[in-house]
């Protein structure tokens, strides 16, 4: 029979359970604040207070961690955009709402200090660093981009059927155009361009759509 002392000793020797969600949040903050490829795994381990071998056991490698971060970001931060374009609001009102979402001051849910919320978009940063990322992360980016464009295209098609989209371009081209304008706006914000100016740029860019 195992003694209480032996059980207590075994318990003390077990590794502390790793908090996967906490690591993802810490990594997301780091990647979002800085260039994606300028943050080392060692730095993330230090901030998350976990060992590098432990992190690799949980995520496989740095690519696996970055993919997990991207999946969490897409689900929790970018979901409002998908919900917005899937709704049945007037096309012009939805465009205006997109401008408001893109030019707001970041999303504070992942940051204890609202003043520390970075401008721009982590997904856009990852797309800009695409060639320097791992295979799994690139595949997730490709999938998310395809889903985003498909959602925009469906939205434009519905607006066209209701007579709300007056542009001469195809729905596919319109989707690519909308995506490009939003990405450009987010890149400008990340570089510190004034929000009001970025909002004006988007408003002018979208004026040709209807």
Coordinates of N, CA and C in Angstrom, one line a residue:
X1 N 0.9 -1.2 0.0 CA 0.0 0.0 0.0 C 0.9 1.2 0.0
X2 N 0.5 2.2 -0.8 CA 1.3 3.5 -0.9 C 1.0 4.4 0.3
X3 N 2.0 4.8 1.0 CA 1.9 5.7 2.1 C 1.5 7.1 1.7
X4 N 0.9 7.9 2.7 CA 0.6 9.2 2.4 C 1.8 10.1 2.0
X5 N 2.9 9.8 2.7 CA 4.2 10.5 2.4 C 4.6 10.3 1.0
X6 N 4.5 9.0 0.5 CA 4.9 8.7 -0.8 C 4.0 9.4 -1.8
X7 N 2.7 9.4 -1.6 CA 1.8 10.1 -2.5 C 2.1 11.6 -2.5
X8 N 2.4 12.2 -1.4 CA 2.6 13.6 -1.3 C 3.9 13.9 -2.1
X9 N 4.9 13.0 -2.0 CA 6.2 13.3 -2.7 C 6.0 13.2 -4.2
X10 N 5.1 12.2 -4.6 CA 4.9 12.0 -6.1 C 4.1 13.3 -6.6
X11 N 3.2 13.8 -5.8 CA 2.4 14.9 -6.2 C 3.3 16.1 -6.4
X12 N 4.3 16.3 -5.4 CA 5.1 17.5 -5.5 C 6.0 17.4 -6.8
X13 N 6.3 16.1 -7.2 CA 7.2 16.0 -8.4 C 6.5 16.1 -9.7
X14 N 5.2 16.2 -9.7 CA 4.5 16.3 -11.0 C 4.6 17.7 -11.6
X15 N 4.8 17.9 -12.9 CA 4.9 19.2 -13.5 C 3.6 20.0 -13.4
X16 N 3.7 21.3 -13.2 CA 2.6 22.2 -13.1 C 1.8 22.1 -14.4
X17 N 0.5 22.0 -14.4 CA -0.3 22.0 -15.6 C -0.1 23.3 -16.3
X18 N 0.2 23.2 -17.6 CA 0.4 24.4 -18.5 C -0.9 25.0 -18.9
X19 N -1.0 26.3 -18.7 CA -2.2 27.1 -19.1 C -2.1 27.5 -20.6
X20 N -2.7 26.6 -21.5 CA -2.5 26.9 -22.9 C -3.1 28.2 -23.3
X21 N -4.3 28.6 -22.8 CA -4.9 29.8 -23.2 C -4.1 31.0 -22.7
X22 N -3.5 30.9 -21.6 CA -2.6 32.0 -21.1 C -1.4 32.2 -22.0
X23 N -0.8 31.1 -22.4 CA 0.3 31.2 -23.3 C -0.1 31.9 -24.6
X24 N -1.2 31.5 -25.2 CA -1.7 32.0 -26.4 C -2.0 33.5 -26.3
X25 N -2.5 33.9 -25.1 CA -2.8 35.3 -24.9 C -1.5 36.1 -24.8
X26 N -0.5 35.6 -24.1 CA 0.8 36.3 -24.0 C 1.4 36.4 -25.3
X27 N 1.4 35.3 -26.1 CA 2.0 35.3 -27.4 C 1.3 36.3 -28.4
X28 N 0.0 36.3 -28.3 CA -0.8 37.2 -29.1 C -0.4 38.7 -28.8
X29 N -0.3 39.0 -27.5 CA 0.1 40.4 -27.2 C 1.4 40.7 -27.7
X30 N 2.4 39.8 -27.6 CA 3.7 40.1 -28.1 C 3.8 40.2 -29.6
X31 N 3.1 39.3 -30.3 CA 3.1 39.4 -31.8 C 2.4 40.6 -32.3
X32 N 1.4 41.0 -31.6 CA 0.5 42.1 -32.0 C 1.3 43.5 -31.8
X33 N 2.0 43.6 -30.7 CA 2.7 44.8 -30.4 C 3.9 45.0 -31.3
X34 N 4.6 44.0 -31.7 CA 5.8 44.0 -32.4 C 5.6 43.4 -33.8
X35 N 6.7 43.5 -34.6 CA 6.7 42.7 -35.9 C 6.6 41.2 -35.5
X36 N 5.8 40.5 -36.2 CA 5.6 39.1 -35.9 C 6.9 38.3 -35.8
X37 N 7.8 38.5 -36.7 CA 9.1 37.7 -36.7 C 10.2 38.4 -35.9
X38 N 9.9 39.3 -35.1 CA 10.9 39.9 -34.2 C 10.8 39.5 -32.8
X39 N 9.8 38.7 -32.5 CA 9.6 38.1 -31.1 C 10.1 36.7 -31.1
X40 N 11.0 36.4 -30.2 CA 11.5 35.0 -30.1 C 10.7 34.2 -29.2
X41 N 10.8 32.9 -29.4 CA 10.1 31.9 -28.5 C 10.6 32.1 -27.0
X42 N 11.9 32.4 -26.9 CA 12.5 32.6 -25.6 C 11.8 33.7 -24.8
X43 N 11.5 34.8 -25.6 CA 10.9 36.0 -25.0 C 9.4 35.6 -24.5
X44 N 8.7 34.9 -25.4 CA 7.4 34.5 -25.0 C 7.4 33.6 -23.8
X45 N 8.3 32.6 -23.8 CA 8.4 31.7 -22.6 C 8.7 32.5 -21.3
X46 N 9.6 33.6 -21.4 CA 9.9 34.4 -20.3 C 8.6 35.1 -19.8
X47 N 7.9 35.7 -20.7 CA 6.7 36.5 -20.3 C 5.6 35.6 -19.8
X48 N 5.5 34.4 -20.4 CA 4.4 33.5 -20.0 C 4.8 32.6 -18.8
X49 N 6.1 32.7 -18.4 CA 6.7 32.0 -17.3 C 6.5 30.5 -17.5
X50 N 6.9 30.0 -18.7 CA 6.9 28.6 -19.0 C 8.3 28.2 -19.6
X51 N 8.6 27.0 -19.5 CA 9.9 26.5 -20.1 C 9.7 26.3 -21.6
X52 N 10.8 26.4 -22.3 CA 10.7 26.2 -23.8 C 10.3 24.8 -24.1
X53 N 10.9 23.8 -23.5 CA 10.5 22.4 -23.7 C 9.0 22.2 -23.5
X54 N 8.5 22.8 -22.4 CA 7.1 22.7 -22.1 C 6.2 23.3 -23.1
X55 N 6.6 24.5 -23.6 CA 5.9 25.1 -24.7 C 5.9 24.3 -25.9
X56 N 7.0 23.7 -26.3 CA 7.1 22.8 -27.5 C 6.3 21.6 -27.3
X57 N 6.2 21.0 -26.1 CA 5.3 19.9 -25.9 C 3.9 20.2 -26.1
X58 N 3.5 21.4 -25.8 CA 2.1 21.9 -26.0 C 1.7 22.2 -27.4
X59 N 2.7 22.9 -28.1 CA 2.3 23.4 -29.4 C 3.2 22.8 -30.6
X60 N 4.1 21.9 -30.2 CA 4.9 21.3 -31.2 C 6.1 22.0 -31.6
X61 N 6.0 23.3 -32.0 CA 7.1 24.2 -32.3 C 6.6 25.6 -32.4
X62 N 7.4 26.5 -32.8 CA 7.0 27.9 -32.9 C 5.9 28.1 -33.9
X63 N 6.0 27.4 -35.0 CA 4.9 27.4 -36.0 C 3.6 27.0 -35.4
X64 N 3.6 26.0 -34.6 CA 2.3 25.5 -34.0 C 1.8 26.5 -33.1
X65 N 2.7 27.2 -32.3 CA 2.2 28.3 -31.4 C 1.6 29.4 -32.2
X66 N 2.3 29.9 -33.3 CA 1.8 31.0 -34.0 C 0.5 30.7 -34.7
X67 N 0.3 29.4 -35.2 CA -1.0 29.0 -35.7 C -2.1 29.1 -34.7
X68 N -1.8 28.6 -33.5 CA -2.8 28.7 -32.4 C -3.2 30.1 -32.1
X69 N -2.2 31.0 -32.1 CA -2.5 32.4 -31.8 C -3.4 33.0 -32.9
X70 N -3.1 32.7 -34.1 CA -3.8 33.2 -35.2 C -5.3 32.7 -35.2
X71 N -5.5 31.4 -34.9 CA -6.8 30.8 -34.8 C -7.6 31.6 -33.7
X72 N -7.0 31.8 -32.6 CA -7.6 32.5 -31.5 C -8.0 33.9 -31.8
X73 N -7.1 34.6 -32.5 CA -7.3 35.9 -32.9 C -8.5 36.0 -33.9
X74 N -8.5 35.2 -34.9 CA -9.6 35.2 -35.9 C -10.9 34.9 -35.2
X75 N -11.0 34.0 -34.3 CA -12.2 33.7 -33.6 C -12.7 34.8 -32.7
X76 N -11.8 35.4 -32.0 CA -12.2 36.4 -30.9 C -12.2 37.8 -31.3
X77 N -11.4 38.2 -32.3 CA -11.2 39.6 -32.6 C -11.8 39.9 -34.0
X78 N -11.7 39.1 -35.0 CA -12.2 39.4 -36.3 C -13.6 38.9 -36.5
X79 N -14.2 38.1 -35.6 CA -15.5 37.6 -35.8 C -16.6 38.7 -36.0
X80 N -16.5 39.9 -35.4 CA -17.5 40.9 -35.6 C -17.6 41.3 -37.1
X81 N -16.4 41.3 -37.8 CA -16.5 41.7 -39.2 C -17.3 40.7 -40.0
X82 N -17.0 39.4 -39.8 CA -17.8 38.4 -40.5 C -19.3 38.5 -40.2
X83 N -19.6 38.7 -38.9 CA -21.0 38.8 -38.5 C -21.6 40.0 -39.2
X84 N -20.9 41.1 -39.3 CA -21.4 42.3 -39.9 C -21.8 42.1 -41.4
X85 N -20.8 41.5 -42.1 CA -21.1 41.4 -43.5 C -22.1 40.2 -43.8
X86 N -22.3 39.4 -42.9 CA -23.3 38.3 -43.0 C -24.7 38.8 -42.7
X87 N -24.8 39.9 -42.0 CA -26.1 40.4 -41.6 C -26.9 41.0 -42.8
X88 N -28.1 41.4 -42.6 CA -28.9 41.9 -43.8 C -29.1 43.4 -43.7
X89 N -28.1 44.1 -43.1 CA -28.2 45.6 -43.1 C -28.0 46.2 -44.5
X90 N -28.4 47.4 -44.7 CA -28.1 48.0 -46.0 C -26.6 48.1 -46.3
X91 N -26.2 47.9 -47.6 CA -24.8 47.9 -48.0 C -24.0 49.1 -47.5
X92 N -24.6 50.3 -47.7 CA -23.8 51.5 -47.4 C -23.6 51.5 -45.8
X93 N -24.7 51.2 -45.1 CA -24.5 51.2 -43.6 C -23.5 50.2 -43.2
X94 N -23.4 49.1 -43.8 CA -22.4 48.1 -43.5 C -21.0 48.6 -43.8
X95 N -20.8 49.2 -44.9 CA -19.5 49.8 -45.2 C -19.1 50.8 -44.2
X96 N -20.1 51.7 -43.7 CA -19.8 52.7 -42.7 C -19.4 52.0 -41.4
X97 N -20.0 50.9 -41.1 CA -19.7 50.2 -39.9 C -18.3 49.5 -39.9
X98 N -18.0 49.0 -41.1 CA -16.6 48.5 -41.3 C -15.6 49.6 -41.1
X99 N -15.8 50.7 -41.6 CA -14.9 51.8 -41.4 C -14.7 52.1 -39.9
X100 N -15.8 52.1 -39.2 CA -15.8 52.4 -37.7 C -15.0 51.3 -37.0
X101 N -15.2 50.0 -37.3 CA -14.6 48.9 -36.7 C -13.1 49.0 -36.9
X102 N -12.7 49.2 -38.2 CA -11.3 49.2 -38.5 C -10.5 50.3 -37.9
X103 N -11.1 51.5 -37.7 CA -10.4 52.7 -37.2 C -10.7 52.9 -35.7
X104 N -11.3 52.0 -35.0 CA -11.4 52.1 -33.6 C -10.0 51.8 -32.9
X105 N -9.9 52.1 -31.7 CA -8.6 52.0 -31.0 C -8.3 50.6 -30.5
X106 N -8.2 49.7 -31.4 CA -7.8 48.3 -31.0 C -8.9 47.6 -30.2
X107 N -8.5 46.4 -29.7 CA -9.4 45.6 -28.9 C -8.8 45.3 -27.6
X108 N -9.4 45.8 -26.5 CA -8.7 45.8 -25.2 C -8.9 44.5 -24.4
X109 N -9.7 43.5 -25.0 CA -10.0 42.3 -24.2 C -8.7 41.5 -23.9
X110 N -7.6 41.7 -24.6 CA -6.4 40.9 -24.3 C -5.4 41.7 -23.6
X111 N -5.7 42.9 -23.1 CA -4.7 43.7 -22.5 C -5.3 44.3 -21.2
X112 N -4.5 44.2 -20.2 CA -4.9 44.8 -18.9 C -4.9 46.3 -18.9
X113 N -4.1 46.9 -19.7 CA -4.0 48.3 -19.8 C -4.5 48.8 -21.1
X114 N -5.6 49.4 -21.2 CA -6.2 49.8 -22.4 C -5.3 50.7 -23.2
X115 N -4.4 51.5 -22.6 CA -3.5 52.3 -23.3 C -2.5 51.6 -24.0
X116 N -2.3 50.3 -23.7 CA -1.3 49.5 -24.3 C -1.8 48.7 -25.5
X117 N -3.0 48.9 -25.9 CA -3.6 48.1 -27.0 C -3.0 48.6 -28.3
X118 N -2.4 47.8 -29.1 CA -1.7 48.2 -30.3 C -2.7 48.6 -31.4
X119 N -2.3 49.5 -32.3 CA -3.1 49.8 -33.4 C -2.9 48.7 -34.5
X120 N -3.8 48.7 -35.5 CA -3.6 47.8 -36.5 C -4.3 46.4 -36.2
X121 N -3.8 45.4 -37.0 CA -4.5 44.1 -36.9 C -3.4 43.0 -37.0
X122 N -3.4 42.1 -36.1 CA -2.4 41.0 -36.1 C -2.5 40.1 -37.3
X123 N -3.7 39.9 -37.8 CA -3.9 39.1 -39.1 C -3.2 39.8 -40.2
X124 N -3.3 41.1 -40.3 CA -2.7 41.9 -41.4 C -1.2 41.8 -41.2
X125 N -0.7 41.9 -40.0 CA 0.8 41.8 -39.8 C 1.3 40.4 -40.2
X126 N 0.5 39.4 -39.9 CA 1.0 38.1 -40.3 C 0.9 37.9 -41.8
X127 N 0.0 38.5 -42.5 CA -0.1 38.4 -43.9 C 1.1 39.1 -44.5
X128 N 1.5 40.2 -43.9 CA 2.7 41.0 -44.4 C 4.0 40.2 -44.2
X129 N 4.0 39.4 -43.2 CA 5.2 38.6 -42.9 C 5.1 37.2 -43.5
X130 N 4.2 36.9 -44.4 CA 3.8 35.6 -44.8 C 5.0 34.7 -45.2
X131 N 5.9 35.2 -46.0 CA 7.0 34.4 -46.5 C 8.0 34.0 -45.4
X132 N 7.9 34.6 -44.3 CA 8.9 34.3 -43.2 C 8.2 33.4 -42.1
X133 N 7.0 33.1 -42.3 CA 6.3 32.2 -41.4 C 6.4 30.8 -41.7
X134 N 5.9 29.9 -40.7 CA 6.0 28.5 -40.9 C 4.8 28.0 -41.8
X135 N 4.9 26.7 -42.2 CA 4.0 26.1 -43.1 C 2.6 26.1 -42.5
X136 N 2.4 25.7 -41.2 CA 1.1 25.6 -40.6 C 0.4 27.0 -40.5
X137 N 1.2 28.0 -40.2 CA 0.7 29.4 -40.0 C 0.3 29.9 -41.4
X138 N 1.1 29.7 -42.4 CA 0.8 30.1 -43.8 C -0.5 29.5 -44.3
X139 N -0.7 28.2 -44.0 CA -1.9 27.5 -44.4 C -3.1 28.1 -43.7
X140 N -3.0 28.4 -42.5 CA -4.1 29.0 -41.7 C -4.4 30.4 -42.3
X141 N -3.4 31.2 -42.7 CA -3.6 32.5 -43.3 C -4.3 32.3 -44.6
X142 N -3.9 31.4 -45.4 CA -4.5 31.1 -46.7 C -6.0 30.8 -46.6
X143 N -6.3 30.0 -45.6 CA -7.7 29.5 -45.4 C -8.5 30.7 -44.9
X144 N -8.0 31.5 -44.0 CA -8.7 32.7 -43.4 C -8.9 33.7 -44.5
X145 N -7.9 33.9 -45.4 CA -8.1 34.9 -46.4 C -9.1 34.5 -47.4
X146 N -9.1 33.2 -47.8 CA -10.1 32.6 -48.7 C -11.5 32.8 -48.1
X147 N -11.7 32.5 -46.8 CA -13.0 32.6 -46.2 C -13.4 34.1 -46.1
X148 N -12.5 35.0 -45.9 CA -12.8 36.4 -45.8 C -13.3 36.9 -47.2
X149 N -12.6 36.6 -48.2 CA -13.0 37.0 -49.6 C -14.3 36.4 -50.0
X150 N -14.5 35.2 -49.6 CA -15.8 34.5 -49.9 C -17.0 35.2 -49.2
X151 N -16.7 35.6 -48.0 CA -17.8 36.3 -47.2 C -18.0 37.7 -47.8
X152 N -17.0 38.4 -48.3 CA -17.2 39.7 -48.9 C -17.9 39.5 -50.2
X153 N -17.6 38.5 -51.0 CA -18.2 38.3 -52.3 C -19.7 38.0 -52.1
X154 N -20.0 37.1 -51.2 CA -21.5 36.8 -50.9 C -22.2 38.1 -50.5
X155 N -21.6 38.9 -49.7 CA -22.2 40.2 -49.2 C -22.5 41.1 -50.4
X156 N -21.5 41.2 -51.3 CA -21.7 42.1 -52.5 C -22.8 41.5 -53.4
X157 N -22.8 40.2 -53.5 CA -23.8 39.6 -54.4 C -25.2 39.9 -53.8
X158 N -25.4 39.8 -52.5 CA -26.7 40.1 -51.9 C -27.1 41.6 -52.1
X159 N -26.1 42.4 -51.9 CA -26.3 43.9 -52.1 C -26.7 44.2 -53.6
X160 N -26.0 43.5 -54.5 CA -26.3 43.7 -55.9 C -27.7 43.3 -56.2
X161 N -28.1 42.2 -55.7 CA -29.5 41.7 -55.9 C -30.6 42.6 -55.4
X162 N -30.2 43.4 -54.3 CA -31.2 44.3 -53.8 C -31.0 45.7 -54.4
X163 N -30.1 45.9 -55.4 CA -29.9 47.1 -56.0 C -29.1 48.1 -55.2
X164 N -28.4 47.7 -54.2 CA -27.7 48.6 -53.3 C -26.2 48.7 -53.7
X165 N -25.7 47.8 -54.5 CA -24.4 47.8 -55.0 C -24.4 48.3 -56.5
X166 N -23.8 49.5 -56.7 CA -23.9 50.1 -58.0 C -22.6 50.1 -58.8
X167 N -21.6 49.5 -58.3 CA -20.3 49.5 -59.0 C -20.3 48.6 -60.2
X168 N -19.5 48.9 -61.2 CA -19.4 48.1 -62.4 C -18.6 46.9 -62.3
X169 N -17.8 46.8 -61.2 CA -16.9 45.6 -61.1 C -17.6 44.4 -60.7
X170 N -17.0 43.2 -60.9 CA -17.5 42.0 -60.6 C -17.6 41.8 -59.0
X171 N -18.4 40.9 -58.5 CA -18.5 40.7 -57.1 C -17.1 40.2 -56.5
X172 N -16.4 39.4 -57.3 CA -15.1 38.9 -56.8 C -14.1 40.0 -56.8
X173 N -14.1 40.8 -57.8 CA -13.1 42.0 -57.8 C -13.5 42.9 -56.6
X174 N -14.8 43.2 -56.4 CA -15.2 44.0 -55.3 C -14.7 43.5 -54.0
X175 N -14.8 42.2 -53.8 CA -14.4 41.6 -52.6 C -12.9 41.8 -52.3
X176 N -12.1 41.6 -53.4 CA -10.7 41.8 -53.3 C -10.3 43.2 -53.1
X177 N -11.1 44.1 -53.7 CA -10.9 45.6 -53.5 C -11.2 46.0 -52.0
X178 N -12.3 45.5 -51.5 CA -12.7 45.8 -50.1 C -11.6 45.3 -49.1
X179 N -11.2 44.1 -49.3 CA -10.1 43.5 -48.5 C -8.8 44.3 -48.6
X180 N -8.4 44.7 -49.7 CA -7.2 45.4 -49.9 C -7.3 46.8 -49.2
X181 N -8.4 47.5 -49.3 CA -8.6 48.8 -48.7 C -8.6 48.7 -47.2
X182 N -9.2 47.7 -46.6 CA -9.2 47.5 -45.2 C -7.8 47.1 -44.7
X183 N -7.1 46.2 -45.4 CA -5.7 45.9 -45.0 C -4.8 47.1 -45.0
X184 N -5.0 47.9 -46.1 CA -4.1 49.1 -46.2 C -4.4 50.1 -45.0
X185 N -5.7 50.2 -44.7 CA -6.0 51.1 -43.6 C -5.4 50.6 -42.3
X186 N -5.5 49.3 -42.0 CA -4.9 48.7 -40.8 C -3.4 48.9 -40.8
X187 N -2.8 48.7 -41.9 CA -1.3 48.9 -42.0 C -0.9 50.3 -41.7
X188 N -1.7 51.3 -42.2 CA -1.4 52.7 -41.9 C -1.6 53.0 -40.4
X189 N -2.6 52.4 -39.8 CA -2.8 52.7 -38.4 C -1.7 52.1 -37.6
X190 N -1.2 50.9 -38.0 CA -0.1 50.2 -37.3 C 1.2 51.0 -37.4
X191 N 1.3 51.8 -38.4 CA 2.5 52.7 -38.6 C 2.3 54.0 -37.9
X192 N 1.2 54.2 -37.3 CA 1.0 55.5 -36.5 C 0.3 56.6 -37.3
X193 N -0.2 56.3 -38.4 CA -0.9 57.4 -39.1 C -2.2 57.8 -38.4
X194 N -2.5 59.1 -38.4 CA -3.7 59.6 -37.7 C -5.0 58.9 -38.0
X195 N -5.8 58.5 -37.0 CA -7.0 57.8 -37.3 C -8.0 58.5 -38.2
X196 N -8.1 59.8 -38.0 CA -9.0 60.6 -38.8 C -8.6 60.6 -40.3
X197 N -7.3 60.6 -40.6 CA -6.9 60.6 -42.0 C -7.1 59.2 -42.6
X198 N -6.9 58.2 -41.8 CA -7.2 56.8 -42.3 C -8.6 56.6 -42.6
X199 N -9.5 57.1 -41.7 CA -10.9 57.0 -41.9 C -11.3 57.7 -43.2
X200 N -10.8 58.9 -43.4 CA -11.1 59.6 -44.7 C -10.6 58.8 -45.9
X201 N -9.5 58.2 -45.8 CA -9.0 57.4 -46.9 C -9.9 56.3 -47.2
X202 N -10.4 55.6 -46.2 CA -11.3 54.5 -46.4 C -12.7 55.0 -46.9
X203 N -13.1 56.1 -46.4 CA -14.4 56.6 -46.9 C -14.4 56.9 -48.4
X204 N -13.3 57.5 -48.8 CA -13.1 57.9 -50.2 C -13.0 56.6 -51.1
X205 N -12.2 55.6 -50.6 CA -12.0 54.4 -51.3 C -13.3 53.6 -51.5
X206 N -14.2 53.7 -50.5 CA -15.5 52.9 -50.5 C -16.6 53.7 -51.2
X207 N -16.3 55.0 -51.5 CA -17.4 55.8 -52.2 C -17.7 55.3 -53.5
X208 N -16.8 54.6 -54.2 CA -17.1 54.1 -55.6 C -17.9 52.8 -55.6
X209 N -18.2 52.3 -54.4 CA -18.9 51.0 -54.4 C -20.4 51.1 -54.3
X210 N -20.9 52.3 -54.1 CA -22.3 52.4 -54.0 C -22.8 53.4 -53.0

